[in-house]
mmCIF file of C-alpha atoms in Angstrom:
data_model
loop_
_atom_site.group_PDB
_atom_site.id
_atom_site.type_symbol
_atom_site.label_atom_id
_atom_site.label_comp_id
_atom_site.label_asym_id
_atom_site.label_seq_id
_atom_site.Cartn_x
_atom_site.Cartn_y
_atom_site.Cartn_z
ATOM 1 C CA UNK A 1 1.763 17.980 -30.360
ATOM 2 C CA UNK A 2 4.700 15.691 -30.384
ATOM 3 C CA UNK A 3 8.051 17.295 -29.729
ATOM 4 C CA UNK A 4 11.576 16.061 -31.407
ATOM 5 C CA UNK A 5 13.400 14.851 -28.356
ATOM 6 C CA UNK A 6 16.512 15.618 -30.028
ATOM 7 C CA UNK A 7 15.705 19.643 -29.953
ATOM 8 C CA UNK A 8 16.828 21.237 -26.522
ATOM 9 C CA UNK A 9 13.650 21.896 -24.434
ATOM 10 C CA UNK A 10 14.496 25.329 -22.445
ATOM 11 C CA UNK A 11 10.977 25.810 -21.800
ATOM 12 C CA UNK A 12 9.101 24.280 -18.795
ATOM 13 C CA UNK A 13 5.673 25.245 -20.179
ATOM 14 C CA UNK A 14 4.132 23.077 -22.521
ATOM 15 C CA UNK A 15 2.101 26.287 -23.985
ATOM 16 C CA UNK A 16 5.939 28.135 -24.371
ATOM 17 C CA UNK A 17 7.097 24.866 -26.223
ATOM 18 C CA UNK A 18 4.078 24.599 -28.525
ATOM 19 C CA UNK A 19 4.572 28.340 -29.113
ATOM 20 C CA UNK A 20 7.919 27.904 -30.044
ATOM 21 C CA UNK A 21 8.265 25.357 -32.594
ATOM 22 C CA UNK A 22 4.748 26.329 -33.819
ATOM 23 C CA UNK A 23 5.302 26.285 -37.749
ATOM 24 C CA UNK A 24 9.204 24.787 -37.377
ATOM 25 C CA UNK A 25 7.422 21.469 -38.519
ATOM 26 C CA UNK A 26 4.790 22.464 -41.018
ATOM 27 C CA UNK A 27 5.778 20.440 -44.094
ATOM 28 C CA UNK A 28 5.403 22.774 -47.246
ATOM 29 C CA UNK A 29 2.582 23.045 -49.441
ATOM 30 C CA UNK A 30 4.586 20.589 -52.362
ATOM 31 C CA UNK A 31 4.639 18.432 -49.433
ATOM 32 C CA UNK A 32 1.395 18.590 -48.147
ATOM 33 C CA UNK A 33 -0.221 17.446 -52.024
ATOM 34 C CA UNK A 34 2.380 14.398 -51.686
ATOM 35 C CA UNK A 35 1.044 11.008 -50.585
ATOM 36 C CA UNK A 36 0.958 10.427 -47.464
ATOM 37 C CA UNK A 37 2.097 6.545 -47.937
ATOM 38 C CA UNK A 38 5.108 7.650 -48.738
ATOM 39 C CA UNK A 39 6.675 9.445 -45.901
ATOM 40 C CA UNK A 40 8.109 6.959 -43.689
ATOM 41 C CA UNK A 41 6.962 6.649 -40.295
ATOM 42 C CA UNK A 42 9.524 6.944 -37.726
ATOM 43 C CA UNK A 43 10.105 4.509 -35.302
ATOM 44 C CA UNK A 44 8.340 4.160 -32.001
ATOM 45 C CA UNK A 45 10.587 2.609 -29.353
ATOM 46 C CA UNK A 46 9.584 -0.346 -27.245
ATOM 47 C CA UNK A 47 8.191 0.657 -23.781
ATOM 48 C CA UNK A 48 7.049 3.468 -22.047
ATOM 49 C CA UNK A 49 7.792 6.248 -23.738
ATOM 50 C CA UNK A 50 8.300 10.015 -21.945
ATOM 51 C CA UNK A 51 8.082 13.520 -22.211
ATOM 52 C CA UNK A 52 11.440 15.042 -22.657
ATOM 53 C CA UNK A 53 11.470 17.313 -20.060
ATOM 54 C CA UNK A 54 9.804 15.518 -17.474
ATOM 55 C CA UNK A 55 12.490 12.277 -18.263
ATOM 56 C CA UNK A 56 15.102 14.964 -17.757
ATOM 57 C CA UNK A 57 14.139 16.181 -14.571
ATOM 58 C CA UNK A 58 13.974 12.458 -13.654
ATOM 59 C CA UNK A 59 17.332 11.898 -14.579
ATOM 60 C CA UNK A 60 19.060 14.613 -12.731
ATOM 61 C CA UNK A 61 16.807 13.376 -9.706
ATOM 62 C CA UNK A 62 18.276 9.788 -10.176
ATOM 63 C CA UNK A 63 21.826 10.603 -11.255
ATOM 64 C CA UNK A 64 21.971 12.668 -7.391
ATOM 65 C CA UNK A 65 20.436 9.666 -5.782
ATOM 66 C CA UNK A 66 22.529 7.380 -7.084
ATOM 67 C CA UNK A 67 25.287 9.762 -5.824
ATOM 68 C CA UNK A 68 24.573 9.655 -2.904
ATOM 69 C CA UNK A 69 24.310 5.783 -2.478
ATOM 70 C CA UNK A 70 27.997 5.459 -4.050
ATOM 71 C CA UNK A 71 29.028 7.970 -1.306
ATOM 72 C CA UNK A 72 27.132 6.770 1.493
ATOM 73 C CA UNK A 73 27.271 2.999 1.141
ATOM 74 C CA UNK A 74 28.900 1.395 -2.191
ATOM 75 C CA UNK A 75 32.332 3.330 -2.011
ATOM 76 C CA UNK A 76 33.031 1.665 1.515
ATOM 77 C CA UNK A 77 33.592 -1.285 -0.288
ATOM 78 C CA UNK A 78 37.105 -0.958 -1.327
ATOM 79 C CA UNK A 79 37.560 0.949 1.884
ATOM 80 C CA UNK A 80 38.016 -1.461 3.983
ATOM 81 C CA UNK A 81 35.926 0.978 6.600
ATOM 82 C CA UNK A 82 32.397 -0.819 7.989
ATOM 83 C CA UNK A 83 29.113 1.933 7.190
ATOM 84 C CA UNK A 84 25.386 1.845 8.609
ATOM 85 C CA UNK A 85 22.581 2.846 7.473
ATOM 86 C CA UNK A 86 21.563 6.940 7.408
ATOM 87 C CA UNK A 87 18.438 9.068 6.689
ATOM 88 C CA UNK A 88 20.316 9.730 3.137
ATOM 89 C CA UNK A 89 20.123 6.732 2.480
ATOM 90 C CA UNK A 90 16.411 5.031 3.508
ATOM 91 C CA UNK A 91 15.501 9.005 1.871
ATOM 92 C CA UNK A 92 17.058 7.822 -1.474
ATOM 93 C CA UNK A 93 15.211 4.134 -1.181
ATOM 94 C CA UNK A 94 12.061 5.962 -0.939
ATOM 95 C CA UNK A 95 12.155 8.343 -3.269
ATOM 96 C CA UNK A 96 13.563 6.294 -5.827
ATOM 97 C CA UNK A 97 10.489 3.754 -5.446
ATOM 98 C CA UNK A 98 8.075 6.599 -5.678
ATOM 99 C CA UNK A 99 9.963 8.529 -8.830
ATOM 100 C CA UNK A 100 9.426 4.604 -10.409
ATOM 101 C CA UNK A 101 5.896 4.334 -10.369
ATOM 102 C CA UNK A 102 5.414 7.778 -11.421
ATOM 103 C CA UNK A 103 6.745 6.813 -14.993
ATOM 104 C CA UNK A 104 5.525 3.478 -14.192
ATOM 105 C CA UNK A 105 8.555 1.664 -13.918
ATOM 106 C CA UNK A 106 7.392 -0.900 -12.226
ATOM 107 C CA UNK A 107 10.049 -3.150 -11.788
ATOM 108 C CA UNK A 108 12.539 -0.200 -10.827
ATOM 109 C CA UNK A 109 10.250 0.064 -8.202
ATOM 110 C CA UNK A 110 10.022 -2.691 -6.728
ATOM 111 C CA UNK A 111 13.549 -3.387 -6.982
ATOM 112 C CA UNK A 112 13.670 0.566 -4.736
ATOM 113 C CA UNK A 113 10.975 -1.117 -2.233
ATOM 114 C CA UNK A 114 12.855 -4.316 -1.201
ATOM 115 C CA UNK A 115 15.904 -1.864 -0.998
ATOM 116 C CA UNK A 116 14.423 0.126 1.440
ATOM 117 C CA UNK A 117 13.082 -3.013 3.329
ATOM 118 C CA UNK A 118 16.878 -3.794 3.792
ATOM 119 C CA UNK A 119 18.148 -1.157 4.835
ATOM 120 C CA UNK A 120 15.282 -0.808 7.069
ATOM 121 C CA UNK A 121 16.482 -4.658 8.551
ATOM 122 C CA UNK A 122 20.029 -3.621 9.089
ATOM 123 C CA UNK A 123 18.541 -0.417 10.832
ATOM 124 C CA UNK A 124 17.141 -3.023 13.288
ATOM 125 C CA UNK A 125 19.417 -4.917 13.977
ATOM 126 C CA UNK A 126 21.819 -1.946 14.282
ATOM 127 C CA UNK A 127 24.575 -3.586 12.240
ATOM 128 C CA UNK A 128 26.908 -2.255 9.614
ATOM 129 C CA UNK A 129 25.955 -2.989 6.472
ATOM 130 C CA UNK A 130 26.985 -6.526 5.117
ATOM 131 C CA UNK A 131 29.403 -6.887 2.273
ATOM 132 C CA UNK A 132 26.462 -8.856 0.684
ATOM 133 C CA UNK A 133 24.194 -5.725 0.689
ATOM 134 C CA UNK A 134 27.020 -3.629 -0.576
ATOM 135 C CA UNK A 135 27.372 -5.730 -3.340
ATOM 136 C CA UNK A 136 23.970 -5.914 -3.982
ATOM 137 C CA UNK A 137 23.615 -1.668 -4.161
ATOM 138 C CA UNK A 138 26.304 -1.587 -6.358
ATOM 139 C CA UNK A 139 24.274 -3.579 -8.737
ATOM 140 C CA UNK A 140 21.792 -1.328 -8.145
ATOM 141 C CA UNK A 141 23.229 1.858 -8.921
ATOM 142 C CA UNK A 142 24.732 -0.112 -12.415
ATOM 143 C CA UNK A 143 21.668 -1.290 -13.376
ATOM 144 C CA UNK A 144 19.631 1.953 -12.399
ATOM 145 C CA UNK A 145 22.552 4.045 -14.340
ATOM 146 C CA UNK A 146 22.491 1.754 -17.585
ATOM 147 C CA UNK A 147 18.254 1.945 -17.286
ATOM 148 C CA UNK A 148 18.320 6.111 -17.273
ATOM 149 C CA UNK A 149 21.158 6.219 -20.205
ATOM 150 C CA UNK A 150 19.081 3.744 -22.323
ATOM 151 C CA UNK A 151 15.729 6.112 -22.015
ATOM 152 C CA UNK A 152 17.872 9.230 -22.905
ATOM 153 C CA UNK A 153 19.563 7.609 -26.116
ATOM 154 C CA UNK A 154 15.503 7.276 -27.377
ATOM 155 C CA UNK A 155 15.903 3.100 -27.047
ATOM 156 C CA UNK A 156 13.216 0.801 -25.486
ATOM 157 C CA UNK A 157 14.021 -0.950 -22.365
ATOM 158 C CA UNK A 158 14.555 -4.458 -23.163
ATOM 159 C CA UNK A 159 13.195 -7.571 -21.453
ATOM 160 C CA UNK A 160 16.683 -8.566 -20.074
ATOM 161 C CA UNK A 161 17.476 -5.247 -17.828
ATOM 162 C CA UNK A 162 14.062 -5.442 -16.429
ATOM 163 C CA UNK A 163 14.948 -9.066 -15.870
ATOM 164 C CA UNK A 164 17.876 -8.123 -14.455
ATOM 165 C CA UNK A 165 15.548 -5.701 -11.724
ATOM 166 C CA UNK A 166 13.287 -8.115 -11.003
ATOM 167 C CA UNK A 167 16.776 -10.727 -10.492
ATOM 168 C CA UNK A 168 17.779 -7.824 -8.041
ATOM 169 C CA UNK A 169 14.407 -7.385 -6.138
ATOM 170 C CA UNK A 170 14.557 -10.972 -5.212
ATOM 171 C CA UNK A 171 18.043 -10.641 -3.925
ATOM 172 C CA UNK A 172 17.361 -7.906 -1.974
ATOM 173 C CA UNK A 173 13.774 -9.348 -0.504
ATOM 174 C CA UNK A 174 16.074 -12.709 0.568
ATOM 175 C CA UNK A 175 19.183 -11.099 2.073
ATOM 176 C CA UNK A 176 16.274 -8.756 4.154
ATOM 177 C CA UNK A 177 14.628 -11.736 5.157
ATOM 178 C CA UNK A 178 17.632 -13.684 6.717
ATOM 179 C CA UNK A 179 18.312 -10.356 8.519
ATOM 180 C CA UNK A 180 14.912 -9.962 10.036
ATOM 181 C CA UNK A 181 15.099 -13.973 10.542
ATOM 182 C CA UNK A 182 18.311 -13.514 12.162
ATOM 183 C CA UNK A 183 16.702 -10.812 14.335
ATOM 184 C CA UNK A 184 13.899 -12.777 15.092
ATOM 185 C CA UNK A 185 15.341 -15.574 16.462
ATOM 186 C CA UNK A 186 18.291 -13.863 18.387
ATOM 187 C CA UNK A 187 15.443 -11.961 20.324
ATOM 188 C CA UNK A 188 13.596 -15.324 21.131
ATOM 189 C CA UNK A 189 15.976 -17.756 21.093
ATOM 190 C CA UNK A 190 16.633 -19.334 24.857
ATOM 191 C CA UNK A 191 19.857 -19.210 26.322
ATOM 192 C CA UNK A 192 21.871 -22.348 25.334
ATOM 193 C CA UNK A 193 22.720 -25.001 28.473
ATOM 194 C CA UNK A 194 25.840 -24.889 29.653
ATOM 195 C CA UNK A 195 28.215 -27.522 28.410
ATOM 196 C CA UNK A 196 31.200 -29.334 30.404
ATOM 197 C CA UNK A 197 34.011 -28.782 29.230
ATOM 198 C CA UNK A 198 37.515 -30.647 29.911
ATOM 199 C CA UNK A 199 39.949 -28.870 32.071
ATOM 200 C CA UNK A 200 42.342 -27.155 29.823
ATOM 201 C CA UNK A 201 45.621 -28.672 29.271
ATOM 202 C CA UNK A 202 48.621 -26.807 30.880
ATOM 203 C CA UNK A 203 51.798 -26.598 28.650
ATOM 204 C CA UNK A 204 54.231 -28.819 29.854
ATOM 205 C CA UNK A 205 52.181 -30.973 32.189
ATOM 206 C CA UNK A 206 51.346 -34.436 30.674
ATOM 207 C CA UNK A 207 48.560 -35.495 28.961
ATOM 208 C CA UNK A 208 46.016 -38.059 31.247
ATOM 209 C CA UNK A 209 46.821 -41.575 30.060
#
C-alpha cells in the first residue's frame, strides 16, 4: 500500500498505518466505473525513493550529526581557536557512512568514508585540524543539509548535488593523503646535514670587505 507522504505518519507500525487510512483512499463507486486512462498518474520523482517514516527518522539522525560537526569542528572557524579531532566526531563520520548505504546513498557515503579517513590522518599525526579540512566539513554539512531538505520536499536528487559529493569525496581522499604523506615521510625522512653558516653580523661592527 502506498502512503501519501504529505499525511502525518504517527504510527511506527506499518500494520497501524494500513489500518488507519484503510478506506480514506477508496475512490467511490462513480469512480471506480470511470476509465481508468483518465485519472492522471502522479508523478514519480527521480531517484531513490523512501518510506516516510523511515526518511524521517533519518533526518533527525542526520540533522544531530550534522550538529554536532558544526559544534565540534566547523564553528572554530571564525573562532580563531585551533580544534582536534574527538570520538564525536570520527562517531559522526561513521555513522553517517553507514546511515548512507542503508538508503543507498552511495555517493553520501563515500563522501562520509573519506571523511572519516581524514580525520582518522589528523588523529595521527596529532595535529589540529587544518583550515583546509574545516573548510572542506563545512561543505559537507551544506551539501548533506541541502541533500536531506531536497528528499523531504518529495524532489529527486539531481545529478549536480551528487556531483557535487563525489567533487567532495575527492577533496577529502587528497587532503588525507598529503597528511598521511606528510606523516610518512616525517617518520622516515633522515636528519638533514648540517650546513655552515656565516658568522652573524654584529650591529655596528663593519661588514668584511
Amino acid at each position: 500500500m502506498e502512503i501519501d507522504p504529505r499525511i502525518p505518519l504517527p504510527f511506527q507500525d506499518p500494520d497501524e498505518v494500513e489500518q488507519a487510512y484503510a478506506g480514506a483512499a477508496e475512490p467511490s463507486g462513480d469512480a471506480q466505473s470511470g476509465s481508468a486512462a483518465e485519472a492522471e498518474p502522479a508523478p514519480q520523482p527521480a531517484g531513490p525513493s523512501f518510506d516516510p517514516v523511515l526518511l524521517q527518522i533519518f533526518s533527525g539522525e542526520t540533522y544531530g550529526h550534522l550538529a554536532t560537526l558544526y559544534n565540534e569542528a566547523i564553528s572554530f572557524i571564525d573562532s580563531g581557536q585551533s580544534c582536534r579531532v574527538t570520538d564525536n566526531l570520527l562517531r559522526v563520520a561513521h555513522t553517517l557512512q553507514g546511515s548512507a548505504r542503508a538508503l543507498d546513498l552511495q555517493f553520501m557515503a563515500e563522501c562520509c568514508a573519506e571523511m572519516e579517513k581524514l580525520f582518522q590522518a589528523h588523529e595521527v599525526r596529532q595535529q589540529p585540524l587544518s583550515e583546509t579540512t574545516l573548510a572542506l566539513l563545512q561543505q559537507v554539512h551544506a551539501r548533506t543539509t541541502e541533500m536531506i531538505d531536497v528528499l523531504n520536499s518529495g524532489h529527486g536528487l539531481s545529478a549536480k548535488l551528487q556531483t557535487a559529493f563525489h567533487k567532495l569525496a575527492q577533496a577529502l581522499h587528497h587532503e588525507a593523503a598529503l597528511l598521511s604523506a606528510h606523516q610518512e615521510k616525517g617518520g622516515h625522512e633522515a636528519a638533514p646535514a648540517p650546513v655552515a653558516h656565516a658568522p652573524a653580523h654584529r650591529p655596528g661592527a663593519r661588514a668584511p670587505a
